[in-house]
Tab-separated table of C-alpha atoms in Angstrom:
chain	number	residue	atom	x	y	z
A	1	MET	CA	14.188	-8.700	20.838
A	2	LYS	CA	16.425	-7.250	17.379
A	3	HIS	CA	14.966	-5.830	15.052
A	4	PHE	CA	16.658	-5.304	11.918
A	5	LEU	CA	16.153	-3.635	8.523
A	6	VAL	CA	17.657	-3.967	5.249
A	7	VAL	CA	17.850	-1.386	3.017
A	8	VAL	CA	18.277	-3.620	-0.352
A	9	ASP	CA	20.245	-1.599	-3.455
A	10	MET	CA	19.281	1.652	-3.063
A	11	GLN	CA	21.650	2.908	-5.340
A	12	ASN	CA	21.403	5.882	-8.761
A	13	ASP	CA	22.071	3.602	-10.561
A	14	PHE	CA	18.698	0.796	-9.559
A	15	VAL	CA	16.444	3.603	-9.279
A	16	ASP	CA	17.220	5.923	-11.856
A	17	GLY	CA	20.391	5.582	-13.904
A	18	ALA	CA	21.052	2.444	-15.777
A	19	LEU	CA	18.736	0.397	-15.182
A	20	GLY	CA	16.729	2.426	-13.113
A	21	THR	CA	12.950	2.083	-14.112
A	22	LYS	CA	9.328	4.172	-13.321
A	23	GLU	CA	8.549	2.051	-10.604
A	24	ALA	CA	11.931	1.674	-9.072
A	25	VAL	CA	11.564	5.955	-8.883
A	26	SER	CA	7.737	5.645	-7.082
A	27	ILE	CA	8.897	3.913	-4.184
A	28	VAL	CA	11.725	6.406	-3.247
A	29	PRO	CA	9.424	7.837	-0.315
A	30	ASN	CA	8.192	5.037	1.037
A	31	VAL	CA	11.782	3.693	1.353
A	32	VAL	CA	12.371	7.075	2.954
A	33	LYS	CA	9.198	6.420	6.162
A	34	LYS	CA	9.972	3.194	6.595
A	35	ILE	CA	14.196	4.217	7.157
A	36	ARG	CA	12.704	6.959	9.239
A	37	GLU	CA	10.248	4.998	11.183
A	38	PHE	CA	12.442	2.122	11.992
A	39	ASP	CA	12.957	0.522	15.243
A	40	GLY	CA	15.690	-1.000	15.154
A	41	GLU	CA	19.644	-1.512	13.160
A	42	VAL	CA	19.578	-1.006	9.350
A	43	PHE	CA	22.199	-2.787	6.583
A	44	VAL	CA	22.421	-1.104	3.809
A	45	THR	CA	23.842	-3.651	0.744
A	46	LEU	CA	25.465	-2.089	-1.898
A	47	ASP	CA	25.881	-4.052	-5.112
A	48	THR	CA	29.649	-3.185	-5.896
A	49	HIS	CA	31.296	-4.053	-9.101
A	50	PHE	CA	34.545	-2.684	-11.472
A	51	GLU	CA	35.911	-1.265	-14.408
A	52	ASN	CA	36.490	-5.154	-15.421
A	53	TYR	CA	32.729	-5.124	-14.802
A	54	MET	CA	31.808	-6.167	-18.642
A	55	ASN	CA	34.295	-8.914	-18.204
A	56	THR	CA	32.695	-10.570	-15.316
A	57	ALA	CA	30.111	-14.064	-15.341
A	58	GLU	CA	27.015	-11.176	-14.645
A	59	GLY	CA	28.392	-8.660	-17.547
A	60	LYS	CA	28.701	-11.163	-19.111
A	61	LYS	CA	25.054	-11.608	-19.599
A	62	LEU	CA	23.449	-8.287	-17.794
A	63	PRO	CA	25.764	-6.514	-20.325
A	64	VAL	CA	24.880	-2.873	-18.784
A	65	PRO	CA	27.438	-0.935	-16.181
A	66	HIS	CA	26.108	-0.447	-13.511
A	67	CYS	CA	27.052	0.513	-9.991
A	68	ILE	CA	31.364	1.211	-10.806
A	69	LYS	CA	32.805	1.670	-7.082
A	70	GLY	CA	34.080	5.193	-7.128
A	71	THR	CA	30.870	6.403	-10.063
A	72	GLY	CA	27.703	8.269	-9.381
A	73	GLY	CA	26.205	4.940	-10.345
A	74	HIS	CA	26.594	3.641	-6.905
A	75	ARG	CA	25.862	6.051	-4.867
A	76	LEU	CA	22.482	5.585	-2.678
A	77	ASN	CA	19.657	7.551	-3.515
A	78	LYS	CA	19.802	10.994	-2.112
A	79	ALA	CA	16.657	10.441	-0.185
A	80	VAL	CA	17.210	7.737	1.044
A	81	LYS	CA	20.989	7.965	1.505
A	82	ALA	CA	19.656	11.304	4.149
A	83	ALA	CA	17.008	9.178	5.985
A	84	LEU	CA	20.337	6.532	6.214
A	85	ASP	CA	22.588	8.878	7.780
A	86	GLU	CA	20.069	10.272	9.734
A	87	LYS	CA	19.002	7.098	11.279
A	88	GLY	CA	22.779	5.369	11.320
A	89	TYR	CA	23.120	1.828	9.182
A	90	THR	CA	25.811	-0.368	8.493
A	91	PRO	CA	27.223	-0.259	5.000
A	92	VAL	CA	27.154	-4.255	3.134
A	93	GLU	CA	29.291	-4.094	-0.401
A	94	LYS	CA	28.218	-7.407	-2.426
A	95	VAL	CA	29.791	-8.183	-5.457
A	96	THR	CA	26.551	-10.769	-6.446
A	97	PHE	CA	23.059	-10.752	-6.430
A	98	GLY	CA	23.616	-11.746	-2.291
A	99	SER	CA	25.774	-10.512	0.096
A	100	VAL	CA	27.200	-13.979	1.947
A	101	ASP	CA	28.370	-12.123	4.882
A	102	LEU	CA	24.857	-10.113	5.684
A	103	PRO	CA	23.838	-12.987	7.749
A	104	ASP	CA	26.749	-13.019	9.815
A	105	MET	CA	27.159	-9.259	10.526
A	106	ILE	CA	23.458	-9.528	11.693
A	107	GLU	CA	24.803	-12.202	13.717
A	108	LEU	CA	26.773	-10.819	14.894
A	109	ALA	CA	24.745	-7.508	15.638
A	110	ALA	CA	21.844	-9.713	17.430
A	111	GLY	CA	24.407	-10.579	20.157
A	112	GLY	CA	22.757	-14.333	20.613
A	113	GLU	CA	19.169	-12.385	21.355
A	114	GLU	CA	16.264	-13.407	19.387
A	115	PHE	CA	15.487	-11.026	15.894
A	116	THR	CA	13.269	-10.323	13.278
A	117	ILE	CA	14.751	-9.072	10.075
A	118	GLU	CA	12.864	-6.983	6.759
A	119	LEU	CA	13.944	-6.748	3.675
A	120	ILE	CA	12.976	-3.784	1.604
A	121	GLY	CA	14.738	-1.782	-2.120
A	122	LEU	CA	15.788	-3.433	-5.640
A	123	CYS	CA	15.002	-5.251	-7.440
A	124	THR	CA	12.209	-7.656	-5.552
A	125	ASP	CA	13.180	-10.168	-8.366
A	126	ILE	CA	17.487	-10.386	-8.048
A	127	CYS	CA	18.772	-9.037	-5.062
A	128	VAL	CA	15.446	-9.105	-2.840
A	129	VAL	CA	14.909	-12.331	-3.709
A	130	SER	CA	18.749	-13.501	-3.446
A	131	ASN	CA	19.112	-11.539	0.279
A	132	ALA	CA	15.995	-12.932	1.981
A	133	LEU	CA	16.428	-16.440	0.748
A	134	LEU	CA	19.962	-16.476	2.109
A	135	LEU	CA	18.699	-15.221	5.192
A	136	LYS	CA	16.014	-17.455	5.541
A	137	ALA	CA	18.206	-20.784	4.724
A	138	HIS	CA	20.961	-19.042	7.487
A	139	PHE	CA	18.319	-18.434	9.615
A	140	PRO	CA	15.573	-20.871	9.091
A	141	GLU	CA	13.407	-19.853	12.592
A	142	ALA	CA	13.667	-16.212	12.101
A	143	GLU	CA	11.021	-13.643	11.120
A	144	ILE	CA	11.846	-12.690	7.737
A	145	GLY	CA	10.097	-10.164	6.115
A	146	VAL	CA	9.583	-7.835	2.771
A	147	ASP	CA	7.733	-4.686	2.835
A	148	ALA	CA	6.465	-4.959	-1.175
A	149	SER	CA	5.676	-1.832	-1.113
A	150	CYS	CA	9.312	-0.455	-0.573
A	151	CYS	CA	9.846	-3.094	-3.385
A	152	ALA	CA	10.490	-2.781	-7.117
A	153	GLY	CA	11.628	-4.845	-9.347
A	154	VAL	CA	12.801	-5.347	-12.823
A	155	THR	CA	9.115	-5.256	-14.252
A	156	PRO	CA	6.060	-5.370	-12.171
A	157	LYS	CA	5.678	-9.540	-13.350
A	158	SER	CA	8.629	-10.106	-12.108
A	159	HIS	CA	8.814	-8.024	-8.991
A	160	GLU	CA	5.099	-10.502	-8.615
A	161	ALA	CA	6.497	-13.517	-9.144
A	162	ALA	CA	9.670	-12.907	-6.531
A	163	LEU	CA	6.428	-11.978	-4.040
A	164	THR	CA	5.399	-15.289	-4.900
A	165	THR	CA	8.615	-16.873	-4.086
A	166	MET	CA	9.087	-15.710	-0.875
A	167	LYS	CA	6.416	-16.521	-0.221
A	168	SER	CA	6.697	-19.891	-1.143
A	169	CYS	CA	9.668	-20.034	0.818
A	170	GLN	CA	7.893	-18.453	4.453
A	171	ILE	CA	9.263	-15.384	3.443
A	172	ASN	CA	6.629	-12.716	5.449
A	173	ILE	CA	5.413	-10.500	2.308
A	174	LYS	CA	4.044	-7.129	4.033
A	175	ASP	CA	1.702	-5.130	1.416
């Protein structure tokens, strides 16, 4: 059986930059530990926007430029990047909340074997939940989980709401 870890958007703008929170900063040590101890293949999603962000549908609803490709905010948090570099990983750029490419990449990496998927990262209530639900829809029989101690939402309340939603959709939540 193969095991996949999906590290969602642990980028500077979500940790301590344009959209950062104290909760996001506080999970960095847990994320680093999880990456270093994980026995399997790691995929890393990168929220990726461009100079025209404010003219996009997302930019009109969230008018805070963030994760603009080529900027410091687009880069991974330094501690997370160091752990990932030690482990090895596959980057997955995405221009919206959930990656439509990720399921195909995981299916290819599984090579026909059964597998599990665990998700960690930011933000629980936007990109983590979006990717978790996309993966669950694509792999309804796979064991898919989220480690809540390695996630943070826009607010603590929305973090908890997203965990409840994922649990309702048969995604395993680890505290």
